[in-house]
Short mmCIF file of C-alpha atoms in Angstrom, two decimals:
data_model
loop_
_atom_site.label_atom_id
_atom_site.label_comp_id
_atom_site.label_asym_id
_atom_site.label_seq_id
_atom_site.Cartn_x
_atom_site.Cartn_y
_atom_site.Cartn_z
CA ILE A 386 0.01 0.13 0.05
CA VAL A 387 2.75 2.28 0.81
CA VAL A 388 4.75 1.69 -2.34
CA ALA A 389 1.74 2.11 -4.28
CA HIS A 390 0.98 5.42 -2.68
CA VAL A 391 4.47 6.74 -3.47
CA PHE A 392 3.72 5.81 -7.39
CA SER A 393 0.53 7.62 -7.25
CA GLN A 394 2.11 10.86 -6.69
CA ARG A 395 2.87 12.77 -9.90
CA HIS A 396 5.39 15.22 -7.80
CA PHE A 397 7.37 14.02 -4.95
CA SER A 398 6.86 15.87 -1.78
CA TRP A 399 7.47 14.58 1.52
CA PRO A 400 4.42 16.53 3.12
CA LYS A 401 2.16 15.01 0.59
CA LEU A 402 3.58 11.42 0.98
CA ILE A 403 3.46 11.51 4.71
CA PHE A 404 0.37 13.54 5.58
CA SER A 405 -2.07 11.68 3.17
CA ARG A 406 -5.75 10.91 4.02
CA PRO A 407 -6.00 8.12 1.33
CA LEU A 408 -2.61 6.44 2.69
CA TYR A 409 -3.97 6.24 6.20
CA LEU A 410 -7.47 5.01 5.05
CA GLY A 411 -5.81 2.46 2.92
CA LEU A 412 -3.64 1.43 5.89
CA ALA A 413 -6.59 1.23 8.28
CA ALA A 414 -8.48 -0.90 6.00
CA VAL A 415 -5.96 -3.85 6.69
CA PRO A 416 -6.89 -4.16 10.26
CA LEU A 417 -10.57 -3.42 9.60
CA GLY A 418 -10.43 -6.13 6.70
CA PHE A 419 -8.86 -8.67 9.09
CA ILE A 420 -11.33 -8.30 12.09
CA ALA A 421 -14.16 -8.36 9.39
CA GLY A 422 -12.77 -11.75 8.32
CA ASN A 423 -12.13 -13.08 11.73
CA PRO A 424 -14.24 -11.25 14.31
CA PHE A 425 -13.38 -13.41 17.07
CA ALA A 426 -10.18 -11.86 17.07
CA ILE A 427 -11.92 -9.14 19.04
CA LEU A 428 -14.81 -11.19 20.52
CA ASP A 429 -12.36 -13.77 22.00
CA TYR A 430 -9.37 -11.86 22.33
CA PRO A 431 -7.69 -13.87 24.95
CA THR A 432 -8.15 -17.15 22.98
CA PHE A 433 -6.91 -15.47 19.67
CA ILE A 434 -3.75 -13.93 21.18
CA SER A 435 -2.81 -16.99 23.06
CA HIS A 436 -3.18 -19.12 19.94
CA PHE A 437 -1.52 -16.59 17.67
CA MET A 438 1.60 -16.17 19.78
CA TYR A 439 2.00 -20.02 20.42
CA ASN A 440 1.89 -20.73 16.81
CA TYR A 441 4.20 -17.62 15.94
CA ILE A 442 6.72 -18.84 18.29
CA VAL A 443 6.43 -22.42 17.83
CA THR A 444 5.69 -22.86 13.94
CA PRO A 445 9.27 -21.82 12.77
CA VAL A 446 11.15 -24.26 14.92
CA TYR A 447 8.55 -26.91 15.59
CA ASP A 448 10.77 -29.83 14.68
CA GLY A 449 13.94 -28.35 16.41
CA SER A 450 15.39 -26.89 13.19
CA THR A 451 17.96 -24.11 13.49
CA GLY A 452 19.48 -21.49 10.99
CA ASN A 453 17.28 -20.11 8.17
CA SER A 454 15.65 -21.27 5.11
CA TYR A 455 16.32 -18.64 2.62
CA ILE A 456 17.79 -21.72 0.30
CA LYS A 457 15.08 -24.24 1.02
CA PHE A 458 12.49 -21.31 0.28
CA TRP A 459 13.25 -21.94 -3.42
CA LEU A 460 13.05 -25.57 -3.33
CA GLY A 461 9.45 -25.20 -2.03
CA PHE A 462 8.91 -23.77 -5.61
CA VAL A 463 10.13 -26.64 -7.26
CA GLU A 464 7.93 -29.05 -5.41
CA ILE A 465 5.02 -26.99 -6.39
CA ILE A 466 5.64 -26.17 -10.12
CA GLY A 467 8.29 -28.78 -11.07
CA TRP A 468 11.88 -28.23 -12.23
CA PRO A 469 11.03 -27.29 -15.86
CA SER A 470 8.75 -24.32 -14.76
CA PHE A 471 10.99 -23.45 -12.04
CA LEU A 472 14.18 -23.07 -14.29
CA LEU A 473 12.13 -20.97 -17.05
CA PHE A 474 10.44 -18.77 -14.45
CA SER A 475 13.72 -18.08 -12.55
CA LEU A 476 15.29 -16.98 -16.09
CA GLY A 477 12.01 -14.78 -16.04
CA PHE A 478 12.42 -13.44 -12.72
CA GLY A 479 16.18 -12.67 -13.41
CA PHE A 480 15.12 -10.88 -16.61
CA CYS A 481 12.72 -8.52 -14.65
CA PHE A 482 15.77 -6.85 -13.09
CA TYR A 483 17.15 -6.23 -16.46
CA PHE A 484 13.95 -4.86 -17.60
CA LEU A 485 13.68 -2.56 -14.53
CA LEU A 486 17.32 -1.01 -15.30
CA ARG A 487 16.57 -0.33 -19.02
CA ASP A 488 15.78 3.34 -19.56
CA SER A 489 12.63 2.43 -21.68
CA LYS A 490 9.02 3.99 -22.11
CA TYR A 491 7.43 1.15 -20.01
CA LEU A 492 6.92 3.24 -16.73
CA GLN A 493 3.64 1.60 -15.59
CA GLU A 494 5.18 -2.03 -16.10
CA LYS A 495 8.14 -0.92 -14.13
CA HIS A 496 5.79 0.44 -11.19
CA ALA A 497 3.90 -2.82 -11.51
CA LEU A 498 7.07 -5.07 -11.16
CA ILE A 499 8.27 -2.97 -8.23
CA LEU A 500 4.96 -3.44 -6.47
CA LEU A 501 5.19 -7.03 -6.93
CA LEU A 502 8.77 -7.20 -5.72
CA SER A 503 8.12 -5.09 -2.49
CA VAL A 504 5.53 -7.89 -1.49
CA PHE A 505 7.71 -10.76 -2.61
CA PHE A 506 10.82 -9.64 -1.04
CA LEU A 507 9.19 -8.67 2.32
CA TYR A 508 7.35 -12.19 2.33
CA TYR A 509 10.66 -13.88 1.37
CA TYR A 510 12.62 -12.09 4.11
CA LYS A 511 10.18 -12.93 6.88
CA PHE A 512 9.46 -16.66 6.17
CA GLY A 513 13.04 -17.51 4.74
CA SER A 514 14.22 -16.74 8.51
CA PHE A 515 12.28 -19.67 9.72
CA PRO A 516 14.38 -22.44 10.53
CA ARG A 517 11.66 -24.82 9.44
CA ILE A 518 9.96 -24.05 6.06
CA GLU A 519 7.00 -25.83 4.75
CA THR A 520 5.70 -25.87 1.10
CA ARG A 521 2.36 -24.52 2.36
CA PHE A 522 4.37 -21.47 3.68
CA VAL A 523 5.86 -20.80 0.37
CA LEU A 524 2.62 -21.38 -1.77
CA PRO A 525 0.98 -18.05 -1.17
CA ILE A 526 3.79 -16.04 -2.62
CA LEU A 527 4.52 -18.25 -5.80
CA PRO A 528 2.03 -16.32 -8.04
CA TYR A 529 3.59 -12.88 -7.28
CA TRP A 530 7.03 -14.43 -8.26
CA MET A 531 5.54 -16.11 -11.44
CA ILE A 532 3.73 -12.70 -12.43
CA LEU A 533 7.30 -11.14 -12.23
CA SER A 534 8.29 -13.07 -15.24
CA GLY A 535 5.75 -11.27 -17.37
CA PRO A 536 8.37 -9.22 -19.27
CA PHE A 537 10.53 -12.24 -19.99
CA TRP A 538 7.29 -14.21 -21.65
CA ARG A 539 6.36 -11.17 -23.77
CA LEU A 540 9.85 -11.29 -25.13
CA LEU A 541 9.64 -14.94 -25.94
CA LYS A 542 5.92 -15.04 -27.22
CA PRO A 543 6.76 -14.11 -30.94
CA THR A 544 9.57 -17.00 -31.09
CA ARG A 545 9.42 -20.51 -31.18
CA ILE A 546 10.85 -21.01 -28.02
CA PHE A 547 7.37 -20.02 -26.36
CA PRO A 548 5.32 -22.79 -27.55
CA ILE A 549 8.10 -25.23 -27.25
CA SER A 550 8.43 -24.08 -23.31
CA LEU A 551 4.81 -24.48 -22.80
CA ALA A 552 4.76 -27.96 -24.35
CA VAL A 553 7.50 -28.89 -22.02
CA ILE A 554 6.05 -27.53 -18.84
CA LEU A 555 2.59 -29.20 -19.63
CA SER A 556 3.85 -32.41 -20.51
CA TYR A 557 6.24 -32.65 -17.58
CA ASN A 558 3.39 -31.48 -15.04
CA GLY A 559 0.94 -33.65 -16.71
CA ILE A 560 3.12 -36.90 -16.29
CA CYS A 561 3.63 -35.89 -12.57
CA GLY A 562 0.11 -35.37 -11.88
CA PHE A 563 -0.79 -38.61 -13.53
CA TYR A 564 1.94 -40.37 -11.51
CA VAL A 565 0.74 -38.79 -8.13
CA GLY A 566 -2.86 -39.89 -9.08
CA LYS A 567 -1.65 -43.32 -9.65
CA ARG A 568 0.16 -43.43 -6.30
CA PHE A 569 -2.78 -42.30 -4.37
CA ALA A 570 -4.96 -44.90 -6.04
CA GLU A 571 -2.49 -47.71 -5.14
CA ASP A 572 -1.99 -46.60 -1.54
CA PRO A 573 -2.54 -49.54 0.58
CA ARG A 574 -4.54 -47.21 2.96
CA MET A 575 -7.24 -46.91 0.14
CA ALA A 576 -7.52 -50.67 0.30
CA ALA A 577 -7.69 -50.61 3.93
CA LEU A 578 -10.75 -48.02 3.76
CA GLU A 579 -12.64 -50.43 1.40
CA TRP A 580 -12.11 -53.43 3.82
CA VAL A 581 -13.27 -51.52 6.52
CA LYS A 582 -16.35 -50.59 4.71
CA GLN A 583 -17.22 -54.16 3.84
CA ASN A 584 -16.02 -55.95 7.11
CA ILE A 585 -16.76 -53.73 9.91
CA PRO A 586 -20.50 -53.38 10.99
CA GLU A 587 -22.08 -50.03 11.08
CA GLY A 588 -22.01 -48.63 14.94
CA SER A 589 -18.91 -50.24 15.72
CA SER A 590 -16.19 -48.29 17.60
CA ILE A 591 -12.84 -47.99 16.22
CA GLU A 592 -9.79 -46.75 17.68
CA SER A 593 -8.17 -44.00 15.69
CA THR A 594 -4.89 -42.00 16.10
CA ARG A 595 -2.97 -39.71 14.05
CA TYR A 596 -0.41 -42.70 13.15
#
């Protein structure tokens, strides 16, 4: 919100940047939106803050990990979209910095990229500092990272590399999707579920644990 506010100013002026009613209204909308989506943060504040602080402190070090995950963070992208997509989008991510340094006419596009980068790097800095990083922690920021490669794909679009790249990505991910589905279908636990349905009478008590 702050970066977008800076870009909205036609003429740079510190008083206009700092003492701006639209800026404060925009920032105020963040906690209001959070409360609207999670009213019990106010209605049951003691429980909310207790659970929030517990998760905030425990989640990064749950399994006893130490250090940080700035390298492992990127491997989460690989797990989600696969190596071909990761390599191509990484090229696009690098190209966006070259695009920003060019003194071209694409001012609005540059502003859009800087807005995306401001979100991406803040998220990466915070979650990458966790000793423990899970794929689900990485997933929310992945779309921002992929959109940053937009100028790269626009450059490739008129060439044959573009359809070849799409074919490789779709083929690889399609095969992976089929293989994952096949593994799920062949999971012995699925057969166990069917056995229970056919052999355990309704109303029976079954001991169940997380294991």
